[in-house]
Coordinates of C-alpha atoms in Angstrom, one line a residue:
Chain M
M1 CA 54.1 -152.7 78.5
P2 CA 56.6 -151.3 80.9
L3 CA 59.1 -150.0 78.3
K4 CA 60.4 -146.6 78.1
R5 CA 61.1 -145.2 74.7
R6 CA 63.2 -142.4 73.5
K7 CA 63.1 -141.0 70.0
H8 CA 66.1 -141.2 67.7
R9 CA 68.6 -142.6 70.1
L10 CA 70.4 -145.1 68.0
P11 CA 70.2 -145.6 64.3
Y12 CA 68.5 -148.8 64.2
P13 CA 65.9 -150.7 66.2
A14 CA 67.3 -152.8 69.0
P15 CA 67.8 -156.5 68.2
P16 CA 65.0 -158.6 69.8
V17 CA 67.3 -160.8 71.8
S18 CA 69.4 -159.6 74.7
S19 CA 72.9 -158.8 73.8
H20 CA 75.9 -160.8 74.7
R21 CA 77.0 -158.1 77.2
Q22 CA 74.3 -159.2 79.6
P23 CA 75.4 -161.8 82.1
A24 CA 73.4 -165.1 81.7
Q25 CA 72.4 -165.2 85.3
H26 CA 70.4 -162.0 84.9
S27 CA 68.5 -162.9 81.8
R28 CA 67.1 -165.9 83.6
T29 CA 65.3 -163.9 86.3
P30 CA 61.7 -163.7 85.4
R31 CA 60.6 -160.2 86.6
R32 CA 63.1 -158.6 84.2
I33 CA 62.1 -158.0 80.8
A34 CA 64.7 -159.3 78.4
Q35 CA 66.0 -155.9 77.1
P36 CA 69.0 -155.3 75.1
D37 CA 71.5 -153.5 77.2
S38 CA 72.0 -150.9 74.6
G39 CA 75.3 -150.1 73.2
S40 CA 76.7 -148.5 76.3
G41 CA 80.2 -149.2 75.0
K42 CA 79.7 -146.5 72.3
Q43 CA 78.1 -143.9 74.6
P44 CA 81.0 -141.4 74.5
H45 CA 80.7 -141.4 70.7
R46 CA 77.0 -141.5 70.4
E47 CA 76.6 -138.2 68.6
G48 CA 79.1 -139.1 66.0
G49 CA 77.7 -142.6 65.5
R50 CA 74.3 -141.2 65.0
R51 CA 75.3 -138.8 62.4
S52 CA 77.5 -141.1 60.4
S53 CA 74.9 -143.8 60.1
S54 CA 71.8 -141.7 59.6
P55 CA 71.2 -143.2 56.2
R56 CA 70.9 -146.6 57.9
L57 CA 68.3 -145.0 60.3
A58 CA 66.3 -143.5 57.5
S59 CA 66.2 -146.8 55.6
A60 CA 65.2 -148.9 58.6
M61 CA 62.5 -146.3 59.4
G62 CA 61.5 -146.2 55.7
I63 CA 61.2 -150.0 55.6
G64 CA 59.0 -150.1 58.8
Y65 CA 56.7 -147.4 57.4
V66 CA 56.3 -149.3 54.1
L67 CA 55.6 -152.6 55.8
G68 CA 53.1 -150.8 58.1
A69 CA 51.4 -149.3 55.2
I70 CA 51.2 -152.7 53.4
G71 CA 49.8 -154.2 56.6
G72 CA 47.1 -151.6 57.0
A73 CA 46.1 -152.0 53.4
L74 CA 45.9 -155.8 53.8
L75 CA 43.5 -155.3 56.9
V76 CA 41.4 -152.9 54.9
H77 CA 41.3 -155.4 52.0
A78 CA 40.5 -158.2 54.2
A79 CA 37.5 -156.2 55.5
Y80 CA 36.4 -155.4 52.1
A81 CA 36.7 -159.0 50.9
T82 CA 34.6 -160.2 53.9
I83 CA 31.8 -157.8 53.1
Q84 CA 31.8 -158.9 49.5
Y85 CA 31.9 -162.6 50.7
R86 CA 28.8 -161.9 52.8
A87 CA 27.1 -160.2 50.0
V88 CA 27.7 -163.3 47.7
L89 CA 26.4 -165.5 50.6
K90 CA 23.2 -163.5 50.7
I91 CA 22.6 -164.0 47.0
T92 CA 23.3 -167.8 47.3
E93 CA 21.3 -167.9 50.6
E94 CA 23.9 -169.7 52.6
E95 CA 24.6 -169.3 56.2
F96 CA 27.8 -167.3 57.2
S97 CA 30.0 -169.6 59.4
H98 CA 33.5 -168.2 59.0
P99 CA 35.4 -166.0 56.6
P100 CA 37.1 -167.6 53.7
F101 CA 40.6 -169.0 54.1
D102 CA 42.4 -166.3 52.0
V103 CA 40.8 -163.5 54.2
I104 CA 42.1 -165.2 57.3
I105 CA 45.7 -165.4 55.8
Q106 CA 45.4 -161.7 54.8
L107 CA 44.4 -160.8 58.5
L108 CA 47.2 -162.8 60.0
V109 CA 49.9 -161.3 57.6
G110 CA 48.5 -157.9 58.1
L111 CA 48.6 -158.1 61.9
A112 CA 52.2 -159.4 61.7
L113 CA 53.3 -156.6 59.4
C114 CA 51.5 -153.9 61.6
M115 CA 53.1 -155.4 64.8
W116 CA 56.5 -155.2 63.0
A117 CA 56.0 -151.6 62.0
G118 CA 54.7 -150.7 65.5
V119 CA 57.8 -152.0 67.1
S120 CA 60.4 -150.8 64.6
V121 CA 59.2 -147.4 63.6
P122 CA 59.0 -145.3 66.9
A123 CA 62.5 -145.6 68.3
K124 CA 64.7 -148.0 69.9
F125 CA 64.0 -149.7 73.2
L126 CA 65.5 -148.4 76.4
S127 CA 66.6 -150.6 79.1
V128 CA 64.6 -150.9 82.2
L129 CA 67.0 -152.9 84.2
P130 CA 68.5 -151.0 87.2
H131 CA 72.0 -152.4 86.6
S132 CA 72.2 -151.7 82.8
E133 CA 74.9 -149.3 81.9
E134 CA 72.6 -146.3 81.2
N135 CA 70.5 -146.8 84.3
R136 CA 73.2 -147.7 86.6
I137 CA 73.2 -145.3 89.6
V138 CA 76.5 -144.0 90.7
S139 CA 75.7 -141.2 93.1
L140 CA 73.0 -139.7 95.2
P141 CA 72.1 -136.0 94.7
A142 CA 73.4 -133.5 97.2
N143 CA 70.9 -133.2 100.0
L144 CA 70.4 -129.6 99.2
D145 CA 67.4 -129.1 101.6
F146 CA 69.9 -129.6 104.5
M147 CA 72.8 -127.7 102.9
I148 CA 74.8 -125.8 105.5
F149 CA 77.5 -123.2 104.8
N150 CA 80.1 -124.0 107.3
H151 CA 82.7 -125.2 104.7
R152 CA 86.0 -124.3 103.2
G153 CA 84.2 -121.8 100.8
R154 CA 84.3 -119.4 103.7
A155 CA 88.1 -119.5 103.7
L156 CA 88.6 -119.6 100.0
P157 CA 86.8 -116.6 98.4
S158 CA 86.1 -116.8 94.8
D159 CA 87.2 -114.2 92.3
A160 CA 86.1 -110.8 93.4
D161 CA 85.3 -109.4 89.9
L162 CA 82.1 -111.5 89.7
K163 CA 79.3 -109.1 90.1
L164 CA 75.7 -108.9 89.2
K165 CA 75.0 -106.0 87.0
I166 CA 71.6 -104.5 87.8
Chain R
M1 CA 59.8 -128.5 94.7
A2 CA 57.9 -129.3 97.9
A3 CA 58.1 -133.1 98.5
A4 CA 61.4 -134.7 98.0
T5 CA 61.4 -135.7 94.3
A6 CA 65.2 -136.2 94.0
T7 CA 66.3 -139.1 92.0
A8 CA 69.6 -140.6 92.1
T9 CA 72.1 -139.9 89.4
A10 CA 72.6 -142.5 86.8
A11 CA 76.1 -142.9 85.4
E12 CA 75.3 -141.4 82.0
E13 CA 73.8 -138.2 83.4
E14 CA 76.6 -137.7 85.8
A15 CA 79.1 -137.9 82.9
R16 CA 77.0 -135.6 80.8
L17 CA 77.0 -132.9 83.6
L18 CA 80.8 -133.0 83.8
R19 CA 81.2 -132.9 80.1
L20 CA 78.8 -129.9 79.9
E21 CA 80.7 -128.2 82.7
E22 CA 84.0 -128.6 80.9
Q23 CA 82.5 -127.4 77.7
A24 CA 80.9 -124.4 79.2
E25 CA 83.9 -123.5 81.2
H26 CA 86.1 -123.3 78.2
G27 CA 83.5 -121.1 76.4
G28 CA 82.1 -123.8 74.3
G29 CA 78.5 -122.7 75.0
G30 CA 75.9 -124.9 76.6
A31 CA 75.9 -122.8 79.8
W32 CA 72.1 -122.8 80.2
E33 CA 71.9 -126.5 79.5
Y34 CA 74.6 -127.1 82.1
L35 CA 72.7 -125.1 84.7
S36 CA 69.4 -126.8 84.0
L37 CA 71.0 -130.2 84.3
A38 CA 72.7 -129.2 87.5
R39 CA 69.4 -128.1 88.8
R40 CA 67.6 -131.2 87.8
L41 CA 70.2 -133.5 89.2
R42 CA 70.5 -131.3 92.3
A43 CA 74.2 -131.3 92.1
R44 CA 76.1 -129.0 94.4
R45 CA 78.6 -127.3 92.2
P46 CA 78.5 -123.7 93.5
A47 CA 81.6 -122.2 91.8
P48 CA 80.9 -123.1 88.2
V49 CA 77.1 -122.4 88.6
L50 CA 78.0 -119.0 90.1
R51 CA 80.4 -118.2 87.3
L52 CA 78.2 -119.4 84.4
G53 CA 75.0 -118.2 85.8
L54 CA 76.3 -114.7 86.4
A55 CA 77.7 -114.6 82.9
L56 CA 74.1 -115.5 81.6
L57 CA 72.4 -113.0 83.9
N58 CA 74.7 -110.1 83.0
D59 CA 74.1 -110.6 79.3
A60 CA 70.9 -108.8 78.6
S61 CA 70.0 -110.7 75.3
A62 CA 70.7 -114.1 76.9
R63 CA 68.6 -113.1 79.8
S64 CA 65.7 -111.9 77.6
R65 CA 66.0 -115.3 75.6
L66 CA 65.3 -117.1 78.9
A67 CA 62.1 -115.1 79.5
A68 CA 60.4 -116.5 82.6
E69 CA 63.1 -119.0 83.3
Q70 CA 65.5 -116.2 84.4
W71 CA 63.9 -115.9 87.7
T72 CA 64.7 -119.6 88.5
L73 CA 68.2 -118.8 87.4
Y74 CA 68.4 -115.8 89.8
E75 CA 67.4 -118.2 92.5
Q76 CA 69.9 -120.8 91.6
V77 CA 72.8 -118.2 91.3
A78 CA 71.8 -116.7 94.7
V79 CA 72.1 -120.1 96.4
A80 CA 75.4 -120.8 94.6
A81 CA 76.6 -117.4 95.7
M82 CA 75.8 -118.0 99.3
D83 CA 77.6 -121.3 99.0
C84 CA 80.7 -119.6 97.8
Q85 CA 80.3 -116.9 100.5
R86 CA 79.8 -114.1 98.0
L87 CA 77.0 -112.6 100.0
D88 CA 76.9 -109.3 98.0
V89 CA 76.1 -111.2 94.8
A90 CA 73.4 -113.2 96.7
K91 CA 72.0 -110.1 98.1
D92 CA 71.8 -108.5 94.6
C93 CA 70.1 -111.5 93.2
I94 CA 67.5 -111.7 96.1
G95 CA 66.9 -107.9 95.6
V96 CA 66.0 -108.5 92.0
L97 CA 63.7 -111.3 92.9
S98 CA 61.9 -109.5 95.7
K99 CA 61.4 -106.6 93.4
Q100 CA 59.8 -109.0 90.8
F101 CA 57.8 -111.1 93.3
P102 CA 56.9 -109.0 96.4
G103 CA 55.5 -111.0 99.3
S104 CA 56.6 -114.3 97.8
V105 CA 57.3 -117.1 100.3
R106 CA 60.0 -118.5 98.1
V107 CA 61.9 -115.3 98.2
A108 CA 61.3 -115.0 101.9
R109 CA 63.0 -118.3 102.3
L110 CA 65.9 -117.1 100.3
E111 CA 66.2 -114.1 102.4
A112 CA 66.3 -116.3 105.5
L113 CA 68.8 -118.5 103.8
L114 CA 71.0 -115.4 103.4
F115 CA 70.9 -114.8 107.2
E116 CA 72.0 -118.4 107.6
A117 CA 74.9 -117.8 105.3
K118 CA 76.0 -114.7 107.3
G119 CA 75.7 -116.8 110.5
D120 CA 72.9 -114.6 111.9
W121 CA 71.1 -117.6 113.5
A122 CA 68.6 -115.5 115.5
D123 CA 67.6 -113.5 112.5
A124 CA 67.2 -116.7 110.4
E125 CA 65.1 -118.3 113.1
R126 CA 62.9 -115.4 113.2
A127 CA 62.4 -115.3 109.5
Y128 CA 61.5 -118.9 109.4
A129 CA 59.2 -118.6 112.3
L130 CA 57.4 -115.8 110.3
I131 CA 56.9 -118.1 107.3
L132 CA 55.7 -121.0 109.6
E133 CA 53.1 -118.7 110.9
T134 CA 51.3 -118.4 107.7
N135 CA 52.1 -121.9 106.4
P136 CA 52.9 -124.3 109.3
F137 CA 53.5 -127.3 107.1
D138 CA 56.2 -125.8 104.9
Q139 CA 58.6 -128.8 104.6
I140 CA 61.5 -126.8 103.4
V141 CA 61.4 -124.4 106.2
H142 CA 61.2 -127.3 108.7
K143 CA 64.2 -128.8 107.1
R144 CA 66.1 -125.4 107.2
K145 CA 65.5 -125.3 111.0
I146 CA 67.2 -128.7 111.3
A147 CA 70.0 -127.4 109.1
I148 CA 70.4 -124.4 111.4
A149 CA 70.8 -126.8 114.4
K150 CA 73.3 -128.8 112.4
A151 CA 75.3 -125.8 111.4
Q152 CA 75.6 -124.7 115.0
G153 CA 77.1 -128.1 115.8
D154 CA 74.1 -129.0 118.0
M155 CA 73.6 -132.5 116.5
S156 CA 71.4 -133.9 119.3
L157 CA 69.0 -130.9 118.7
A158 CA 69.1 -131.6 114.9
V159 CA 68.3 -135.4 115.7
D160 CA 65.4 -134.2 117.8
Y161 CA 64.0 -131.9 115.2
L162 CA 64.5 -134.5 112.4
N163 CA 62.7 -137.2 114.4
K164 CA 59.8 -134.8 115.0
Y165 CA 59.8 -133.9 111.3
L166 CA 59.8 -137.5 110.2
E167 CA 56.8 -138.2 112.4
L168 CA 54.9 -135.6 110.3
F169 CA 56.4 -136.4 106.9
M170 CA 57.3 -140.1 106.9
A171 CA 57.7 -140.4 103.1
D172 CA 60.5 -137.9 102.9
H173 CA 63.5 -140.0 102.1
D174 CA 65.9 -137.1 101.9
A175 CA 65.2 -136.6 105.6
W176 CA 65.6 -140.3 106.4
R177 CA 69.0 -140.1 104.6
E178 CA 70.1 -137.0 106.4
L179 CA 69.1 -138.6 109.8
A180 CA 71.0 -141.8 108.8
E181 CA 74.1 -139.7 108.0
I182 CA 73.8 -137.8 111.2
Y183 CA 73.5 -141.1 113.2
V184 CA 76.6 -142.5 111.5
S185 CA 78.5 -139.3 112.4
L186 CA 77.4 -139.7 116.0
Q187 CA 78.4 -143.4 115.8
M188 CA 74.9 -144.6 116.6
Y189 CA 74.9 -147.4 114.2
K190 CA 71.8 -149.2 115.4
Q191 CA 69.7 -146.1 114.7
A192 CA 71.4 -145.6 111.5
A193 CA 70.7 -149.1 110.4
F194 CA 67.0 -148.4 111.0
C195 CA 67.1 -145.3 108.8
Y196 CA 68.7 -147.3 106.0
E197 CA 66.1 -150.0 106.4
E198 CA 63.4 -147.3 105.8
L199 CA 65.3 -146.0 102.7
I200 CA 65.6 -149.5 101.2
L201 CA 62.0 -149.9 101.7
A202 CA 61.1 -146.7 100.0
Q203 CA 63.6 -147.0 97.1
P204 CA 64.7 -150.6 96.7
T205 CA 66.3 -150.1 93.4
I206 CA 69.0 -147.7 94.5
P207 CA 72.1 -149.7 95.3
L208 CA 73.8 -147.1 97.3
Y209 CA 71.3 -147.5 100.2
H210 CA 71.9 -151.3 100.2
L211 CA 75.7 -150.5 100.3
A212 CA 75.4 -148.0 103.1
Y213 CA 73.1 -150.5 105.2
A214 CA 75.7 -153.2 104.6
E215 CA 78.4 -151.0 105.8
V216 CA 76.6 -149.9 109.0
L217 CA 76.0 -153.6 109.7
Y218 CA 79.6 -154.5 109.1
T219 CA 80.6 -151.9 111.5
L220 CA 78.2 -153.1 114.1
G221 CA 79.9 -156.5 113.9
G222 CA 78.7 -159.7 115.3
L223 CA 78.0 -162.9 113.3
E224 CA 74.4 -162.3 112.5
N225 CA 75.0 -158.7 111.4
L226 CA 78.0 -159.7 109.3
Q227 CA 75.9 -162.3 107.5
T228 CA 73.2 -159.9 106.8
A229 CA 75.8 -157.4 105.7
K230 CA 77.2 -159.9 103.2
K231 CA 73.7 -160.3 101.8
Y232 CA 73.3 -156.6 101.3
Y233 CA 76.8 -156.3 99.7
A234 CA 75.6 -159.1 97.4
S235 CA 72.4 -157.3 96.5
T236 CA 74.5 -154.2 95.8
I237 CA 76.6 -156.2 93.4
Q238 CA 73.5 -157.4 91.7
L239 CA 72.0 -154.0 91.4
T240 CA 75.2 -152.5 90.0
G241 CA 76.0 -155.4 87.7
G242 CA 79.2 -156.0 89.6
K243 CA 80.7 -152.5 88.9
N244 CA 80.8 -151.4 92.5
T245 CA 84.3 -152.0 93.9
R246 CA 83.4 -151.1 97.4
A247 CA 80.7 -153.9 97.4
L248 CA 83.1 -156.4 96.1
F249 CA 85.6 -155.6 98.8
G250 CA 82.7 -155.8 101.3
V251 CA 81.8 -159.3 100.3
C252 CA 85.5 -160.3 100.7
L253 CA 85.8 -158.5 104.1
C254 CA 82.6 -159.9 105.5
S255 CA 83.3 -163.5 104.5
S256 CA 86.8 -163.3 106.0
A257 CA 85.3 -161.9 109.2
I258 CA 82.7 -164.6 109.3
S259 CA 85.2 -167.3 108.8
Q260 CA 87.3 -165.9 111.6
L261 CA 84.3 -165.9 113.9
T262 CA 83.2 -169.4 113.0
K263 CA 86.7 -170.8 113.0
G264 CA 86.3 -173.5 115.9
R265 CA 82.7 -174.5 115.0
N266 CA 83.5 -175.4 111.3
K267 CA 80.1 -174.4 110.0
E268 CA 78.8 -175.3 106.6
E269 CA 80.6 -173.4 103.8
D270 CA 77.4 -172.5 102.0
S271 CA 78.5 -169.4 100.1
S272 CA 82.2 -170.0 99.4
E273 CA 81.4 -169.5 95.7
L274 CA 80.3 -165.9 96.3
Q275 CA 83.5 -164.7 98.0
S276 CA 85.8 -166.4 95.5
L277 CA 83.8 -164.9 92.6
A278 CA 83.9 -161.5 94.2
A279 CA 87.7 -161.8 94.6
E280 CA 88.1 -162.9 91.0
A281 CA 86.0 -159.9 89.9
L282 CA 88.1 -157.5 92.0
L283 CA 91.3 -158.9 90.6
K284 CA 90.0 -158.5 87.0
A285 CA 88.8 -154.9 87.7
Y286 CA 92.2 -154.0 89.1
K287 CA 94.0 -155.6 86.2
Q288 CA 91.9 -153.6 83.8
H289 CA 92.0 -150.1 85.5
A290 CA 95.1 -150.1 87.8
S291 CA 97.4 -152.9 86.9
S292 CA 100.2 -151.4 89.1
K293 CA 98.1 -152.2 92.2
E294 CA 97.0 -155.6 91.2
A295 CA 99.8 -157.3 93.1
L296 CA 98.7 -155.5 96.3
V297 CA 95.1 -156.6 96.0
A298 CA 96.2 -160.1 95.2
G299 CA 98.4 -160.2 98.3
M300 CA 95.6 -158.9 100.4
L301 CA 93.0 -161.5 99.1
K302 CA 95.6 -164.2 99.8
N303 CA 95.9 -163.1 103.4
M304 CA 92.2 -163.3 103.7
K305 CA 92.4 -166.9 102.2
L306 CA 90.0 -166.0 99.5
S307 CA 91.9 -166.7 96.3

């Protein structure tokens, strides 16, 4: 999955639909992944925002962990139930064709819970779109390999008290 | 360091660099963070780098906290000092480095760079030739030789060297960019357009190359070039999410120039929606950020019959 992740960026996992800030024409293009163009509006205040809503982060992470644990337990229980079912089948001397219905339900629910936890616990998603606010390129780096020193720095000497103490 | 790994600067990181600079200049700490970020973004900000870097280097406890990183800082400060024409500071830094790493090529390059900063072209050439003897494929040294030609004002020699260099190292997009800029400065727009095509091929997601290519094509003129330029302006708008004012203006200018060229023939008006949308976006941006100039822009767009 071509998604970048960064830990602990925003207090809650990103909503699974693209946000209203994204123009409709872009979300239609197929090669882009529908990624929420994350809260660029609050970027200057991000530190503050993170600190103030950290309980929310903790609770979302906590719920994710709990759901993941329940999902894992369900998967383990489904495996155990299947083994028992097969043991019963051996005693009654029947053929094993498919696991019982409740085991299948357990598997599906466990899978869904584990997927939910896997998506929500690590961190929020980052945008991969080149035009999203945090990826938008505004300038090229100075071409330092070709730097030359014929510029106004020659005529404007910097303060003379700068000195390297050896 | 060898091959060009420079990435373009995203809006967020650029803002972070400036914020850190402000904070560090006012004694708010974060000097090392700022210096690292400046190095990573390859920003050319010699004066603050020199001031903050020297402050770190002169503080023995800060220096020991940096451990092995301090040598990188010495190098960074040396280059910044040369850029500020503080050759004495640069010389001291290089002295420390050559004592630490005797016989290092990287330090030898710095020493040659110091000759360049002094304007001793012959000495610098000699020093670079010495490095090339042991390592004939040192990209940075080849680039420095191009820069020496440029610094002496001999642009045709620089173009010569660059073309030879690019035959060897075709994937170096920094060099392609430099060649494109030199061609533009020499008003050789066809050649510059070729370089920008290479750059767009190499890094298609950087809108600034699309923009520069469109501008070169617009400067060249002619109906076909103008139509291509308009397409590249449009792709710049797409890549920047419509935040690039220059590209918006470019679309408007291109379409007005095209309509002037095809006035008699009354061609199909296929993309009239694009220019009116661009004009609308321009007006909206001006209303938001510079409402006093909105009337000017509206008048100009009216003259071009776009809105």
